[in-house]
PDB file of C-alpha atoms and ligand atoms in Angstrom:
ATOM      1  CA  UNK A   6    -118.465  78.389  61.508  1.00 96.00           C
ATOM      2  CA  UNK A   7    -116.222  79.840  58.625  1.00 98.00           C
ATOM      3  CA  UNK A   8    -112.484  79.862  57.981  1.00 98.00           C
ATOM      4  CA  UNK A   9    -110.821  83.781  57.107  1.00 98.00           C
ATOM      5  CA  UNK A  10    -107.212  82.725  56.009  1.00 98.00           C
ATOM      6  CA  UNK A  11    -104.671  85.436  55.249  1.00 97.00           C
ATOM      7  CA  UNK A  12    -102.543  85.047  52.143  1.00 93.00           C
ATOM      8  CA  UNK A  13     -98.900  86.730  52.186  1.00 91.00           C
ATOM      9  CA  UNK A  14     -98.901  88.569  55.730  1.00 95.00           C
ATOM     10  CA  UNK A  15     -95.683  87.914  56.466  1.00 94.00           C
ATOM     11  CA  UNK A  16     -92.572  89.299  54.227  1.00 87.00           C
ATOM     12  CA  UNK A  17     -89.976  86.369  53.192  1.00 87.00           C
ATOM     13  CA  UNK A  18     -92.829  84.449  52.367  1.00 83.00           C
ATOM     14  CA  UNK A  19     -94.307  86.386  50.088  1.00 76.00           C
ATOM     15  CA  UNK A  20     -90.360  86.851  48.694  1.00 83.00           C
ATOM     16  CA  UNK A  21     -90.035  82.654  48.820  1.00 85.00           C
ATOM     17  CA  UNK A  22     -93.343  83.208  46.260  1.00 83.00           C
ATOM     18  CA  UNK A  23     -92.156  85.891  44.305  1.00 84.00           C
ATOM     19  CA  UNK A  24     -95.361  87.948  45.175  1.00 84.00           C
ATOM     20  CA  UNK A  25     -95.524  91.306  45.344  1.00 82.00           C
ATOM     21  CA  UNK A  26     -96.088  92.661  49.360  1.00 83.00           C
ATOM     22  CA  UNK A  27     -99.251  93.478  50.018  1.00 85.00           C
ATOM     23  CA  UNK A  28    -100.871  97.019  50.615  1.00 91.00           C
ATOM     24  CA  UNK A  29    -104.103  95.991  52.467  1.00 94.00           C
ATOM     25  CA  UNK A  30    -104.848  92.048  53.674  1.00 95.00           C
ATOM     26  CA  UNK A  31    -105.124  89.172  51.025  1.00 95.00           C
ATOM     27  CA  UNK A  32    -108.517  87.285  52.230  1.00 97.00           C
ATOM     28  CA  UNK A  33    -109.631  84.105  50.792  1.00 97.00           C
ATOM     29  CA  UNK A  34    -112.323  81.351  52.890  1.00 98.00           C
ATOM     30  CA  UNK A  35    -112.443  77.983  53.893  1.00 98.00           C
ATOM     31  CA  UNK A  36    -115.471  76.179  54.260  1.00 98.00           C
ATOM     32  CA  UNK A  37    -116.290  73.712  57.246  1.00 97.00           C
ATOM     33  CA  UNK A  38    -115.030  70.528  55.800  1.00 98.00           C
ATOM     34  CA  UNK A  39    -111.718  71.616  54.951  1.00 98.00           C
ATOM     35  CA  UNK A  40    -110.542  70.733  58.958  1.00 98.00           C
ATOM     36  CA  UNK A  41    -109.269  68.395  60.362  1.00 98.00           C
ATOM     37  CA  UNK A  42    -108.257  67.984  63.776  1.00 98.00           C
ATOM     38  CA  UNK A  43    -104.631  67.156  65.248  1.00 97.00           C
ATOM     39  CA  UNK A  44    -103.544  63.789  65.643  1.00 96.00           C
ATOM     40  CA  UNK A  45    -105.512  62.891  61.916  1.00 96.00           C
ATOM     41  CA  UNK A  46    -104.231  61.220  59.155  1.00 97.00           C
ATOM     42  CA  UNK A  47    -104.492  63.802  55.818  1.00 98.00           C
ATOM     43  CA  UNK A  48    -104.137  61.391  52.120  1.00 97.00           C
ATOM     44  CA  UNK A  49    -102.428  63.579  49.557  1.00 98.00           C
ATOM     45  CA  UNK A  50    -105.270  64.713  47.196  1.00 98.00           C
ATOM     46  CA  UNK A  51    -105.407  63.222  43.266  1.00 98.00           C
ATOM     47  CA  UNK A  52    -105.723  66.375  41.882  1.00 98.00           C
ATOM     48  CA  UNK A  53    -101.970  67.422  43.493  1.00 98.00           C
ATOM     49  CA  UNK A  54     -98.909  66.808  42.786  1.00 97.00           C
ATOM     50  CA  UNK A  55     -97.367  69.631  45.541  1.00 98.00           C
ATOM     51  CA  UNK A  56     -99.240  69.831  48.345  1.00 98.00           C
ATOM     52  CA  UNK A  57     -97.403  72.274  50.793  1.00 98.00           C
ATOM     53  CA  UNK A  58     -97.881  72.768  54.498  1.00 98.00           C
ATOM     54  CA  UNK A  59     -98.442  76.685  56.072  1.00 98.00           C
ATOM     55  CA  UNK A  60     -97.789  77.062  59.603  1.00 98.00           C
ATOM     56  CA  UNK A  61    -100.065  79.277  60.778  1.00 98.00           C
ATOM     57  CA  UNK A  62    -101.291  80.929  64.365  1.00 98.00           C
ATOM     58  CA  UNK A  63    -104.969  80.668  64.464  1.00 98.00           C
ATOM     59  CA  UNK A  64    -107.716  82.869  66.229  1.00 98.00           C
ATOM     60  CA  UNK A  65    -110.873  82.100  67.345  1.00 98.00           C
ATOM     61  CA  UNK A  66    -113.396  84.426  67.940  1.00 98.00           C
ATOM     62  CA  UNK A  67    -116.054  84.621  70.442  1.00 98.00           C
ATOM     63  CA  UNK A  68    -118.307  86.858  70.180  1.00 97.00           C
ATOM     64  CA  UNK A  69    -120.607  88.255  66.909  1.00 98.00           C
ATOM     65  CA  UNK A  70    -119.413  91.632  65.183  1.00 98.00           C
ATOM     66  CA  UNK A  71    -118.921  93.563  62.099  1.00 98.00           C
ATOM     67  CA  UNK A  72    -117.053  96.835  61.527  1.00 98.00           C
ATOM     68  CA  UNK A  73    -114.887  96.036  64.770  1.00 98.00           C
ATOM     69  CA  UNK A  74    -112.369  99.332  64.989  1.00 98.00           C
ATOM     70  CA  UNK A  75    -108.740  97.555  66.054  1.00 97.00           C
ATOM     71  CA  UNK A  76    -108.894  99.210  68.890  1.00 98.00           C
ATOM     72  CA  UNK A  77    -111.985  96.806  70.129  1.00 98.00           C
ATOM     73  CA  UNK A  78    -110.407  93.413  68.372  1.00 98.00           C
ATOM     74  CA  UNK A  79    -109.143  92.393  71.340  1.00 97.00           C
ATOM     75  CA  UNK A  80    -113.322  91.669  72.752  1.00 98.00           C
ATOM     76  CA  UNK A  81    -113.677  89.635  69.897  1.00 98.00           C
ATOM     77  CA  UNK A  82    -111.355  86.254  70.711  1.00 98.00           C
ATOM     78  CA  UNK A  83    -110.081  84.639  73.846  1.00 98.00           C
ATOM     79  CA  UNK A  84    -108.391  81.946  72.664  1.00 98.00           C
ATOM     80  CA  UNK A  85    -105.538  80.980  70.104  1.00 98.00           C
ATOM     81  CA  UNK A  86    -104.262  77.974  68.319  1.00 98.00           C
ATOM     82  CA  UNK A  87    -102.359  77.033  65.922  1.00 98.00           C
ATOM     83  CA  UNK A  88    -102.867  74.845  62.325  1.00 98.00           C
ATOM     84  CA  UNK A  89    -101.719  74.506  59.052  1.00 98.00           C
ATOM     85  CA  UNK A  90    -103.295  75.639  55.383  1.00 98.00           C
ATOM     86  CA  UNK A  91    -102.612  73.055  53.362  1.00 98.00           C
ATOM     87  CA  UNK A  92    -102.183  74.122  49.924  1.00 98.00           C
ATOM     88  CA  UNK A  93    -102.296  72.746  46.728  1.00 98.00           C
ATOM     89  CA  UNK A  94     -99.539  74.685  45.168  1.00 97.00           C
ATOM     90  CA  UNK A  95     -99.426  73.666  41.597  1.00 98.00           C
ATOM     91  CA  UNK A  96    -102.903  73.655  41.580  1.00 98.00           C
ATOM     92  CA  UNK A  97    -102.654  77.583  42.970  1.00 97.00           C
ATOM     93  CA  UNK A  98     -99.861  78.440  40.492  1.00 96.00           C
ATOM     94  CA  UNK A  99    -102.176  77.407  37.738  1.00 97.00           C
ATOM     95  CA  UNK A 100    -105.225  79.063  38.992  1.00 97.00           C
ATOM     96  CA  UNK A 101    -103.087  82.314  39.581  1.00 94.00           C
ATOM     97  CA  UNK A 102    -101.719  81.893  36.118  1.00 96.00           C
ATOM     98  CA  UNK A 103    -105.461  82.284  34.974  1.00 97.00           C
ATOM     99  CA  UNK A 104    -106.732  84.893  36.985  1.00 96.00           C
ATOM    100  CA  UNK A 105    -109.099  82.191  38.521  1.00 96.00           C
ATOM    101  CA  UNK A 106    -109.481  81.966  42.359  1.00 95.00           C
ATOM    102  CA  UNK A 107    -108.067  79.040  44.544  1.00 92.00           C
ATOM    103  CA  UNK A 108    -110.725  77.761  46.658  1.00 95.00           C
ATOM    104  CA  UNK A 109    -109.688  74.331  44.448  1.00 97.00           C
ATOM    105  CA  UNK A 110    -106.145  74.492  45.832  1.00 98.00           C
ATOM    106  CA  UNK A 111    -107.017  75.958  49.058  1.00 98.00           C
ATOM    107  CA  UNK A 112    -110.378  74.811  50.461  1.00 98.00           C
ATOM    108  CA  UNK A 113    -110.384  70.726  49.776  1.00 98.00           C
ATOM    109  CA  UNK A 114    -110.931  68.793  52.280  1.00 98.00           C
ATOM    110  CA  UNK A 115    -108.063  68.410  54.973  1.00 98.00           C
ATOM    111  CA  UNK A 116    -107.203  71.801  54.037  1.00 98.00           C
ATOM    112  CA  UNK A 117    -107.550  73.047  57.644  1.00 98.00           C
ATOM    113  CA  UNK A 118    -105.496  71.496  60.167  1.00 98.00           C
ATOM    114  CA  UNK A 119    -107.080  72.976  63.449  1.00 98.00           C
ATOM    115  CA  UNK A 120    -104.469  72.167  66.367  1.00 98.00           C
ATOM    116  CA  UNK A 121    -105.653  73.105  70.287  1.00 98.00           C
ATOM    117  CA  UNK A 122    -107.168  76.725  71.159  1.00 98.00           C
ATOM    118  CA  UNK A 123    -105.282  77.927  74.198  1.00 98.00           C
ATOM    119  CA  UNK A 124    -106.016  81.177  76.507  1.00 98.00           C
ATOM    120  CA  UNK A 125    -104.920  84.129  74.890  1.00 98.00           C
ATOM    121  CA  UNK A 126    -103.674  85.381  77.880  1.00 97.00           C
ATOM    122  CA  UNK A 127    -100.789  82.832  77.764  1.00 95.00           C
ATOM    123  CA  UNK A 128     -99.142  84.627  75.397  1.00 98.00           C
ATOM    124  CA  UNK A 129     -97.290  87.384  73.884  1.00 97.00           C
ATOM    125  CA  UNK A 130    -100.117  87.910  70.981  1.00 97.00           C
ATOM    126  CA  UNK A 131     -97.113  91.090  69.778  1.00 96.00           C
ATOM    127  CA  UNK A 132     -93.880  88.380  70.329  1.00 97.00           C
ATOM    128  CA  UNK A 133     -95.342  85.473  69.864  1.00 98.00           C
ATOM    129  CA  UNK A 134     -92.752  82.062  68.657  1.00 98.00           C
ATOM    130  CA  UNK A 135     -94.444  79.580  66.380  1.00 98.00           C
ATOM    131  CA  UNK A 136     -93.125  76.394  64.730  1.00 98.00           C
ATOM    132  CA  UNK A 137     -93.108  73.138  62.369  1.00 98.00           C
ATOM    133  CA  UNK A 138     -91.073  70.228  62.076  1.00 98.00           C
ATOM    134  CA  UNK A 139     -90.985  68.239  59.503  1.00 98.00           C
ATOM    135  CA  UNK A 140     -89.988  64.656  60.548  1.00 98.00           C
ATOM    136  CA  UNK A 141     -88.067  65.968  63.784  1.00 98.00           C
ATOM    137  CA  UNK A 142     -86.767  69.082  61.857  1.00 98.00           C
ATOM    138  CA  UNK A 143     -87.418  72.193  62.000  1.00 98.00           C
ATOM    139  CA  UNK A 144     -89.049  73.469  58.444  1.00 98.00           C
ATOM    140  CA  UNK A 145     -90.987  76.324  59.293  1.00 97.00           C
ATOM    141  CA  UNK A 146     -90.187  78.969  61.835  1.00 97.00           C
ATOM    142  CA  UNK A 147     -92.216  82.837  62.697  1.00 97.00           C
ATOM    143  CA  UNK A 148     -93.171  85.131  65.266  1.00 97.00           C
ATOM    144  CA  UNK A 149     -95.889  87.049  65.270  1.00 97.00           C
ATOM    145  CA  UNK A 150     -94.004  90.468  65.609  1.00 96.00           C
ATOM    146  CA  UNK A 151     -92.830  89.416  61.287  1.00 96.00           C
ATOM    147  CA  UNK A 152     -96.358  90.025  60.585  1.00 97.00           C
ATOM    148  CA  UNK A 153     -97.157  92.669  58.022  1.00 96.00           C
ATOM    149  CA  UNK A 154    -101.014  93.186  59.655  1.00 97.00           C
ATOM    150  CA  UNK A 155    -101.313  91.983  63.130  1.00 97.00           C
ATOM    151  CA  UNK A 156    -103.927  90.292  64.811  1.00 98.00           C
ATOM    152  CA  UNK A 157    -106.295  93.763  65.170  1.00 98.00           C
ATOM    153  CA  UNK A 158    -105.672  94.865  62.224  1.00 97.00           C
ATOM    154  CA  UNK A 159    -106.586  91.494  60.356  1.00 98.00           C
ATOM    155  CA  UNK A 160    -109.926  91.296  62.794  1.00 98.00           C
ATOM    156  CA  UNK A 161    -111.157  94.767  61.701  1.00 98.00           C
ATOM    157  CA  UNK A 162    -110.001  94.446  57.236  1.00 98.00           C
ATOM    158  CA  UNK A 163    -111.629  91.008  57.786  1.00 98.00           C
ATOM    159  CA  UNK A 164    -115.283  92.606  59.636  1.00 98.00           C
ATOM    160  CA  UNK A 165    -115.359  94.850  57.264  1.00 98.00           C
ATOM    161  CA  UNK A 166    -116.587  92.746  54.427  1.00 98.00           C
ATOM    162  CA  UNK A 167    -117.683  89.543  56.866  1.00 97.00           C
ATOM    163  CA  UNK A 168    -119.570  89.438  60.227  1.00 98.00           C
ATOM    164  CA  UNK A 169    -117.709  87.608  62.089  1.00 98.00           C
ATOM    165  CA  UNK A 170    -119.631  85.122  64.232  1.00 98.00           C
ATOM    166  CA  UNK A 171    -118.545  82.611  67.560  1.00 98.00           C
ATOM    167  CA  UNK A 172    -116.553  80.004  66.458  1.00 98.00           C
ATOM    168  CA  UNK A 173    -115.106  81.275  63.268  1.00 98.00           C
ATOM    169  CA  UNK A 174    -111.492  80.771  62.865  1.00 98.00           C
ATOM    170  CA  UNK A 175    -108.749  83.363  61.328  1.00 98.00           C
ATOM    171  CA  UNK A 176    -105.244  81.594  59.846  1.00 98.00           C
ATOM    172  CA  UNK A 177    -103.064  84.553  60.101  1.00 98.00           C
ATOM    173  CA  UNK A 178    -100.935  83.930  57.367  1.00 97.00           C
ATOM    174  CA  UNK A 179     -97.547  81.759  57.480  1.00 97.00           C
ATOM    175  CA  UNK A 180     -93.535  82.439  57.048  1.00 96.00           C
ATOM    176  CA  UNK A 181     -91.172  81.681  55.065  1.00 94.00           C
ATOM    177  CA  UNK A 182     -89.718  77.829  54.861  1.00 95.00           C
ATOM    178  CA  UNK A 183     -93.507  76.309  52.941  1.00 95.00           C
ATOM    179  CA  UNK A 184     -92.472  73.051  51.359  1.00 96.00           C
ATOM    180  CA  UNK A 185     -94.014  70.162  49.768  1.00 98.00           C
ATOM    181  CA  UNK A 186     -95.381  66.994  52.157  1.00 98.00           C
ATOM    182  CA  UNK A 187     -94.955  63.437  51.154  1.00 97.00           C
ATOM    183  CA  UNK A 188     -96.848  60.034  51.709  1.00 97.00           C
ATOM    184  CA  UNK A 189     -95.217  58.894  55.124  1.00 98.00           C
ATOM    185  CA  UNK A 190     -94.098  62.776  57.110  1.00 98.00           C
ATOM    186  CA  UNK A 191     -95.114  63.516  60.296  1.00 98.00           C
ATOM    187  CA  UNK A 192     -95.308  67.328  60.775  1.00 98.00           C
ATOM    188  CA  UNK A 193     -95.703  69.215  64.859  1.00 98.00           C
ATOM    189  CA  UNK A 194     -96.369  72.609  65.222  1.00 98.00           C
ATOM    190  CA  UNK A 195     -95.156  74.361  68.073  1.00 98.00           C
ATOM    191  CA  UNK A 196     -96.179  77.109  70.006  1.00 98.00           C
ATOM    192  CA  UNK A 197     -94.298  79.594  72.079  1.00 98.00           C
ATOM    193  CA  UNK A 198     -91.975  76.178  72.428  1.00 96.00           C
ATOM    194  CA  UNK A 199     -95.084  73.340  73.063  1.00 98.00           C
ATOM    195  CA  UNK A 200     -96.196  71.174  71.216  1.00 98.00           C
ATOM    196  CA  UNK A 201     -99.658  72.050  69.506  1.00 98.00           C
ATOM    197  CA  UNK A 202    -100.446  69.592  67.072  1.00 98.00           C
ATOM    198  CA  UNK A 203     -99.646  66.549  65.005  1.00 98.00           C
ATOM    199  CA  UNK A 204    -100.900  65.212  61.406  1.00 98.00           C
ATOM    200  CA  UNK A 205     -99.338  62.166  59.097  1.00 98.00           C
ATOM    201  CA  UNK A 206     -99.343  62.260  55.884  1.00 98.00           C
ATOM    202  CA  UNK A 207    -100.825  59.331  54.103  1.00 96.00           C
TER     203      UNK A 207
HETATM  204 MG1   MG B  30    -101.705  80.323  53.648  1.00 85.57          MG
END
């Protein structure tokens, strides 16, 4: 199983990090060892002083595909979910400034929180609210209508480069409002108003 992540897929988030609005999706990968499940505790890694949460809608691939056209992308997933792309922002900034790959800042153990998966038919994927609460207060709020590249476009683009396999996960990008997490923080994700995951920072 692999995890394909999209960077800068919401204009307001690209702006808050002073990044350009991309002309095509920005892709990076996380290994399966990055996955943690809802209800877990995440220990802040020793190599960062600035761990950030990025809440994102997840797509679980249900069928092998390569060079998938956007109009057929719907056939390649049956469930969606919610998760967090945890990011060591200080390390990512250092690596970006040196023109180096981001993996150490994005693909470490625990960097991919995966919540509950639900049938996609339950949702309007083009107009889906999601949010993240930190210690009971809303910290990030997004709607999939604000994506620069929608889910079919992402599946199509990704599958030009990587064969998608059953069980692969796509992290579709985060809206604005990313912030630092600290010891004892409790993060909870909401998909269409319903609680989808919780994670505790240690
Ligand atoms: Mg992200």
